[in-house]
Short mmCIF file of C-alpha atoms and ligand atoms in Angstrom, two decimals:
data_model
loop_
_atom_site.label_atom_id
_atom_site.label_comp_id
_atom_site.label_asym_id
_atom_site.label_seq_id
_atom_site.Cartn_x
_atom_site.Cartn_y
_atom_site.Cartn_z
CA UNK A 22 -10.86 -15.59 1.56
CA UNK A 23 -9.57 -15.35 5.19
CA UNK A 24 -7.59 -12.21 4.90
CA UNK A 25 -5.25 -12.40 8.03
CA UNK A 26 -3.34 -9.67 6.90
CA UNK A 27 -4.56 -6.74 5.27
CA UNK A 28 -2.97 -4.50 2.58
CA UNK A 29 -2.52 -1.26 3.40
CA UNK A 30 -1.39 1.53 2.08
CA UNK A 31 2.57 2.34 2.64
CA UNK A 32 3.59 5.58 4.87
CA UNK A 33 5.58 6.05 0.93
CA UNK A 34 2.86 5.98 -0.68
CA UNK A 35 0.52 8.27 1.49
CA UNK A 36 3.14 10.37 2.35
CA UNK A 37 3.26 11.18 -1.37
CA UNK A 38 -0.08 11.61 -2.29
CA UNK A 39 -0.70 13.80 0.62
CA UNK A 40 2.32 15.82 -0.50
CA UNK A 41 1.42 15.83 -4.56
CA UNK A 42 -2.01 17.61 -3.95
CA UNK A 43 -0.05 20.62 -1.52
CA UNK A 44 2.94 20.93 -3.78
CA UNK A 45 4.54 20.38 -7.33
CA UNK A 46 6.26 17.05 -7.00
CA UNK A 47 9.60 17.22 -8.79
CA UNK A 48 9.55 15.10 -12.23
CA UNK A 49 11.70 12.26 -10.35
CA UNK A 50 9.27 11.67 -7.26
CA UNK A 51 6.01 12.43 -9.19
CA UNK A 52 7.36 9.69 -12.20
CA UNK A 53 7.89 7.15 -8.27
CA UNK A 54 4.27 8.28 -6.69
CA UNK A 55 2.93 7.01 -9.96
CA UNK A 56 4.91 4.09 -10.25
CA UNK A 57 4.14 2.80 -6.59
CA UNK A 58 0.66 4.09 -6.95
CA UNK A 59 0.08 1.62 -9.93
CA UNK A 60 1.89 -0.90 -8.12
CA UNK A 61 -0.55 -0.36 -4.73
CA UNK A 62 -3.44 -0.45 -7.40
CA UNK A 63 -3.01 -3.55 -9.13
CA UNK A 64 -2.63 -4.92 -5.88
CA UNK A 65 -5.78 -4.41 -4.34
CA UNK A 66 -7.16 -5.72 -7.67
CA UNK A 67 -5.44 -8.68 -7.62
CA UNK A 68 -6.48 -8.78 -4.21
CA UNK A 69 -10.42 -8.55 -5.37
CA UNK A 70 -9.93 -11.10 -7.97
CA UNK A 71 -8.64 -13.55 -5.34
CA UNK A 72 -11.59 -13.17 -3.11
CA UNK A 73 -14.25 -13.48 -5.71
CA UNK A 74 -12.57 -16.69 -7.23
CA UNK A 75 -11.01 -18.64 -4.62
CA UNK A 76 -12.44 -20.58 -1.65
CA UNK A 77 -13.49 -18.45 1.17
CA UNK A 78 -12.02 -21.09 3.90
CA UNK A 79 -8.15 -20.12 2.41
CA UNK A 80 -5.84 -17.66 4.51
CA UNK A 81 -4.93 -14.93 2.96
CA UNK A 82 -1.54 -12.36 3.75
CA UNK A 83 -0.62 -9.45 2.19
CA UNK A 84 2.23 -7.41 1.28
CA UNK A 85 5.13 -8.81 3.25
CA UNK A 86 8.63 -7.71 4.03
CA UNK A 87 10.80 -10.14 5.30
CA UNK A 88 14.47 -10.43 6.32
CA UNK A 89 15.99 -13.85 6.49
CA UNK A 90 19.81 -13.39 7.34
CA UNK A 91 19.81 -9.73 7.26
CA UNK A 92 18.48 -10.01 3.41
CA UNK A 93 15.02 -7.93 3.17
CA UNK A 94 12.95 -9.72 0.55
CA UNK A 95 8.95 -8.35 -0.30
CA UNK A 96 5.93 -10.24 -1.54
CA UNK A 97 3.19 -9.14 -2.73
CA UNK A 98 0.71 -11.88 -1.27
CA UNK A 99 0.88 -15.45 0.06
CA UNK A 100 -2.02 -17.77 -0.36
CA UNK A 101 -2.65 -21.05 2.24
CA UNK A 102 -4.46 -23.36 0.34
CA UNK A 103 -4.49 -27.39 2.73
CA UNK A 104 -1.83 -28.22 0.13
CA UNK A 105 -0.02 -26.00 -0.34
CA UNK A 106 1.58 -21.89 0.17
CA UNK A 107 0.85 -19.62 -3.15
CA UNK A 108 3.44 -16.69 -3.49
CA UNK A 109 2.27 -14.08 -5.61
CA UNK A 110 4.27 -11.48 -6.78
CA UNK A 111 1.58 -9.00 -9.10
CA UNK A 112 2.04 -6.60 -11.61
CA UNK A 113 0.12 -3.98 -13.09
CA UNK A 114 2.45 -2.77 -15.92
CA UNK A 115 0.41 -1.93 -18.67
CA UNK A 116 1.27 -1.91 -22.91
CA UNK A 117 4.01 -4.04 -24.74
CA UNK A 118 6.64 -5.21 -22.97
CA UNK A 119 9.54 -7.55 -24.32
CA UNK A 120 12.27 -10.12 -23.60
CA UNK A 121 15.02 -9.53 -25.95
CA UNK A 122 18.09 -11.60 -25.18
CA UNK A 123 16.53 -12.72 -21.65
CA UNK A 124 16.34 -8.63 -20.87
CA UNK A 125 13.20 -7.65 -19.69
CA UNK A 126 11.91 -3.95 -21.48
CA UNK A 127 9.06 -1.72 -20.95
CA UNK A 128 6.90 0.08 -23.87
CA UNK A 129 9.30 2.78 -24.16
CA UNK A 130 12.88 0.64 -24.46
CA UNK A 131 14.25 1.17 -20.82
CA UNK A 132 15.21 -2.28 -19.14
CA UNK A 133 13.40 -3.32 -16.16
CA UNK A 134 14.24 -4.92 -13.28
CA UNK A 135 13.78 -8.99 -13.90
CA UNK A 136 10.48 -9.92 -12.10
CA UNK A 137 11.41 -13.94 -12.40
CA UNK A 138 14.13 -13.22 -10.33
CA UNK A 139 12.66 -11.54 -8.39
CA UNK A 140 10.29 -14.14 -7.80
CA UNK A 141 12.78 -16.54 -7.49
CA UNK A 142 14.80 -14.88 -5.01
CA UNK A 143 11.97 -14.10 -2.93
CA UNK A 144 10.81 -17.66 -3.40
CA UNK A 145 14.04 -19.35 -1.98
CA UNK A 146 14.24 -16.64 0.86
CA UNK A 147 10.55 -17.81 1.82
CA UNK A 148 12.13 -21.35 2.18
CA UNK A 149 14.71 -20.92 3.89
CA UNK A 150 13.17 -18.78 6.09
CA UNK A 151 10.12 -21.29 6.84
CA UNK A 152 13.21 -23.91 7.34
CA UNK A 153 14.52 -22.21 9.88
CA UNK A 154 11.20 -21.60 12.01
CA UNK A 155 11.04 -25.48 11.47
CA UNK A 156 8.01 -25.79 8.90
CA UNK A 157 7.99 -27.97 5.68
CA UNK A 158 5.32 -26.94 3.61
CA UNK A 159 5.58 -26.71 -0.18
CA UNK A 160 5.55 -23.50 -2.07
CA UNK A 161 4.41 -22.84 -5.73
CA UNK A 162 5.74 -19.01 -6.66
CA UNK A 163 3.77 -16.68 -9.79
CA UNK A 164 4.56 -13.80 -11.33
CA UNK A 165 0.92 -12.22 -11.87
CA UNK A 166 0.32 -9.51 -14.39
CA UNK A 167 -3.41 -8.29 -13.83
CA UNK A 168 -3.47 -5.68 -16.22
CA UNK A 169 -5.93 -6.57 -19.06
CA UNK A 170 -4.12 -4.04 -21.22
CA UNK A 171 -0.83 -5.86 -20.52
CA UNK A 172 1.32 -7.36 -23.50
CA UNK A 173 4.78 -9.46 -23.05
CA UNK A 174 6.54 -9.81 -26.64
CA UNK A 175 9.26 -13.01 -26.49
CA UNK A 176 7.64 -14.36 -23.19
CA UNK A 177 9.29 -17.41 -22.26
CA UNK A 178 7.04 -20.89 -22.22
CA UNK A 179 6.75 -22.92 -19.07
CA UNK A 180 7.75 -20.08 -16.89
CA UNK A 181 5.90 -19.17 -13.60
CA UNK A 182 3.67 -16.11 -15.24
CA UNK A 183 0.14 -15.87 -14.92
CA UNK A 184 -0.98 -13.20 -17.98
CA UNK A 185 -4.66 -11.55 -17.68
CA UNK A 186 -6.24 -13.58 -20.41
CA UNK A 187 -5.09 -16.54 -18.04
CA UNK A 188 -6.48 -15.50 -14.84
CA UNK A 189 -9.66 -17.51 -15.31
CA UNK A 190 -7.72 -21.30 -16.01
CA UNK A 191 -5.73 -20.59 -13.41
CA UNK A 192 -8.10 -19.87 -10.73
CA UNK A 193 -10.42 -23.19 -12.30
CA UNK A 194 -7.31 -24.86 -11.65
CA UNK A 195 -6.29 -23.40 -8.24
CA UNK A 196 -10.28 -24.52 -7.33
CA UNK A 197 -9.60 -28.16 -7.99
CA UNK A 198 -7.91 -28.22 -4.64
CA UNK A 199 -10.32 -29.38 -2.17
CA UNK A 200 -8.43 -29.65 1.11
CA UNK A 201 -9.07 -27.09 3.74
CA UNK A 202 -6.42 -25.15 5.28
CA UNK A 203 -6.09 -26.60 9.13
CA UNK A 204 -4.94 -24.78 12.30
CA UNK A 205 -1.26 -25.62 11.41
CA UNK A 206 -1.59 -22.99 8.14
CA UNK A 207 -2.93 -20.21 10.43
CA UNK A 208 -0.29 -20.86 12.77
CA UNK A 209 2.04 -20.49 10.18
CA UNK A 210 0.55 -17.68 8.56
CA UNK A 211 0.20 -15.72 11.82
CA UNK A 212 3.84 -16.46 12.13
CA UNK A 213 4.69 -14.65 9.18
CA UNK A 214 2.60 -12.04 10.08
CA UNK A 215 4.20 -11.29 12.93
CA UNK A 216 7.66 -11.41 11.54
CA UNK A 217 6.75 -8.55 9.04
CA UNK A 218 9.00 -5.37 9.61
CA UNK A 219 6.82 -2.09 9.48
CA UNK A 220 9.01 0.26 8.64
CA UNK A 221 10.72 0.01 4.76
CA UNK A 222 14.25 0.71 4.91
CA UNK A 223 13.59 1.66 1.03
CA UNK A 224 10.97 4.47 1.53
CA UNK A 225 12.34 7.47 -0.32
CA UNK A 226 11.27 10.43 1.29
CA UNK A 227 11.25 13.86 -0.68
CA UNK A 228 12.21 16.72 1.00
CA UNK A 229 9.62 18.87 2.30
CA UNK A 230 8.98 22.02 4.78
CA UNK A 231 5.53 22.97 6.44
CA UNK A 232 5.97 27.10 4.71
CA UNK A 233 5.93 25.37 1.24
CA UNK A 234 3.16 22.80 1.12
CA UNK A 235 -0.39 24.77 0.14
CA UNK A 236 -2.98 24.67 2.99
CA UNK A 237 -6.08 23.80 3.46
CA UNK A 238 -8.56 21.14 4.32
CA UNK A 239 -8.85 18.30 1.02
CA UNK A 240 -12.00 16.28 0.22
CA UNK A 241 -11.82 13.18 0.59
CA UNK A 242 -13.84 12.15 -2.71
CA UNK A 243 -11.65 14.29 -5.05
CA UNK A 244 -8.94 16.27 -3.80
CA UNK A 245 -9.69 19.13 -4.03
CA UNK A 246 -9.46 22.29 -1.19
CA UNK A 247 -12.48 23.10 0.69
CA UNK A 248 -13.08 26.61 -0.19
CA UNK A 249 -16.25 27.25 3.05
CA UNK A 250 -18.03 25.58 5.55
CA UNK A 251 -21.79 25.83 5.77
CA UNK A 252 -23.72 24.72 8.91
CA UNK A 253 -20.98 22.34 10.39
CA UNK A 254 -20.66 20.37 7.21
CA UNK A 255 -18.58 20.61 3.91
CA UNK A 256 -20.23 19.89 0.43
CA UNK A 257 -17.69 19.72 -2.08
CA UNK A 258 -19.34 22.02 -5.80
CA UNK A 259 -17.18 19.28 -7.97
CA UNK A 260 -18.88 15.97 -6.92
CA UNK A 261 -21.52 17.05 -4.23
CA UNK A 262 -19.57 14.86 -1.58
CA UNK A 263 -20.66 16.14 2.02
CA UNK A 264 -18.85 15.80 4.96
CA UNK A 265 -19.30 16.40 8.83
CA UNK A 266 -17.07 19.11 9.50
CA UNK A 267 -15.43 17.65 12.37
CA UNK A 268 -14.89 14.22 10.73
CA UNK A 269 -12.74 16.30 7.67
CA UNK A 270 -10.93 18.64 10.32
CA UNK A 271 -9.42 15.51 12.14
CA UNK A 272 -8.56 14.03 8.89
CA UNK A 273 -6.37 17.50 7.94
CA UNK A 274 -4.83 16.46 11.73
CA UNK A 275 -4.00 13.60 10.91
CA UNK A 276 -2.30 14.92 7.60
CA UNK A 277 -0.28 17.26 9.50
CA UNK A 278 0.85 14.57 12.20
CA UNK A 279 1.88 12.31 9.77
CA UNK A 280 3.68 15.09 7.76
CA UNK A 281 5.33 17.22 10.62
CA UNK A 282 5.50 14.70 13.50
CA UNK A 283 7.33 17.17 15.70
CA UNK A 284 4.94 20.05 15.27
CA UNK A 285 2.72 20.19 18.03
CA UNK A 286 -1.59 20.08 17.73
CA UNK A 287 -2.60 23.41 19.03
CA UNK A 288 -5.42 25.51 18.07
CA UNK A 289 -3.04 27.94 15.88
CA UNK A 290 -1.26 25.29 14.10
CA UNK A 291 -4.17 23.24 12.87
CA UNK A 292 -6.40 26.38 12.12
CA UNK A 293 -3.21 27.61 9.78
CA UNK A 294 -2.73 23.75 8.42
CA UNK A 295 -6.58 24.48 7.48
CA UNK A 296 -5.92 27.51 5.61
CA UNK A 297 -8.09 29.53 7.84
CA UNK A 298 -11.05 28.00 5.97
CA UNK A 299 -12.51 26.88 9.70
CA UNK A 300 -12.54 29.13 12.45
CA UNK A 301 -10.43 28.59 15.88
CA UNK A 302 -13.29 28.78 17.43
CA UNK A 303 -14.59 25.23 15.85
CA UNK A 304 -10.93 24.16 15.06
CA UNK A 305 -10.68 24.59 20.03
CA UNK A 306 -13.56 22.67 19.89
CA UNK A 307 -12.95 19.73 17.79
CA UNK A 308 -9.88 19.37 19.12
CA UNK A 309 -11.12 18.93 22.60
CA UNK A 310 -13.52 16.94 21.73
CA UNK A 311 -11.72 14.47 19.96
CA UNK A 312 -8.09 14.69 21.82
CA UNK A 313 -6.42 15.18 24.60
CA UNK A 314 -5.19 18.76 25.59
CA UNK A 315 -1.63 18.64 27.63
CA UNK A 316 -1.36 21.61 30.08
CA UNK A 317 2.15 23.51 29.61
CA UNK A 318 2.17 26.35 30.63
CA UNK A 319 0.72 29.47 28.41
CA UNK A 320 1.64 27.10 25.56
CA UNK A 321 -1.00 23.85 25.47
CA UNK A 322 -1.27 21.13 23.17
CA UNK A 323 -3.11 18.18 22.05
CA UNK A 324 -2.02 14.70 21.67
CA UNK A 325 -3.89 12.05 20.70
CA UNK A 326 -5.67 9.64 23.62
ZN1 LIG B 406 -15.41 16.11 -4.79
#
């Protein structure tokens, strides 16, 4: 598959995990950083399933948000076959869910938010929007569940659902399409691309001070604090990951610019953001390395180049 646009992860959903392994999430934002974290998973496997079963010469997009008359609509991916545009909105919810009295419910009896309307909004948004910019070009809209472990009780028949034990007739089918996707699809799907906005207007962000959060430096294999550094590298005693020492100390930077984007880089901040695990000695010299000092005075900083 010709990925054109990537799936990343969201600033909401790093901004979270970064946050759960420094402090104790309150019930309410750890119950939505597993939530989106599913969400963001089952993505990236539907994402895997599409590129080991559908032709490579398709265009790929991922993980849109659109506004078409100041209305905001998401989708989760958009596949240019020649005939056609796929929209795929995917789920990972996982155990029995049911449809009682056209209701959607999850395992545990709360309602849910209707995903075919969802789909359906998002679907005639798409349209209209694609109207507007002056293309005709069919669209055929899915609601995916890829959880294997996924059960809908009362599911309606000839309804736009693909369900996990379906995934292989459906992507047989999707393959009897032969026509390639031409120049006008790319054109179209760089279009979209480019009209994606960046910056969710839904992002909840917890609230969250730098005295609070736990410091330290994290491994990256399984998140846990880097308790010493041996010989310019870090070797983590759970897993045996290793890591160039100046590779993980510009990672904790990073951390701390995307959490406290007005405290400045200097020698003292990141060594304390480190938990005084590296010394300010290494801590000067990775940072010069790497960045770029600003002269100010008695009190320098780094930015980055
Ligand atoms: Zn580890």
């Amino acid at each position: 598959m010709n990925i054109l646009k990537k799936r990343l992860e969201s600033d909401e959903l790093k901004r979270l995990r970064y946050l759960n392994s420094r402090v104790i999430l309150s019930d309410k934002d750890a119950s939505h950083y597993f939530t989106i974290k599913k969400g963001f998973e089952g993505e990236l496997n539907f994402d895997e399933w599409a590129a080991e079963n559908l032709p490579s010469y398709w265009i790929m997009i991922c993980d849109l948000l659109l506004e078409f008359i100041n209305t905001l609509f998401q989708i989760d991916s958009l596949i240019f076959t020649g005939e056609k545009i796929y929209l795929f909105n995917v789920k990972n919810h996982e155990g029995d869910y049911y449809i009682k009295d056209g209701k959607w419910y999850s395992p545990n009896n709360t309602e849910i938010i209707d995903p075919l309307n969802q789909l359906i909004r998002s679907e005639s948004l798409l349209k209209k929007l694609l109207h507007d910019l002056g293309y005709n070009i069919p669209i055929a809209s899915y609601l995916l569940f890829i959880n294997p472990e996924f059960h809908l009780y009362g599911a309606p028949k000839n309804q736009p659902i693909i369900f996990p034990t379906q995934l292989n007739r459906f992507s047989n089918k999707l393959n009897m399409q032969t026509s390639k996707t031409t120049d006008h699809h790319k054109k179209i799907a760089e279009k979209l691309s480019s009209l994606h906005i960046n910056k969710s207007p839904f992002e909840r962000v917890p609230d969250y001070h730098f005295g609070e959060l736990k410091k330290g430096i994290i491994y990256d294999c399984c998140g846990s604090f880097v308790s010493s550094v041996v010989g310019g590298k870090i070797v983590c005693d759970r897993c045996g990951f290793e890591e160039d020492l100046d590779a993980a100390v510009l990672r904790g930077v990073e951390e701390f610019v995307f959490l406290f984007p007005d405290r400045r880089i200097t020698t003292e901040s990141i060594y304390e953001w480190c938990g005084g695990v590296v010394s300010k000695r290494s801590i000067r010299r990775i940072l010069l390395k790497n960045l770029k000092l600003v002269r100010f005075s008695k009190h320098s900083y780094y930015v980055y180049p």
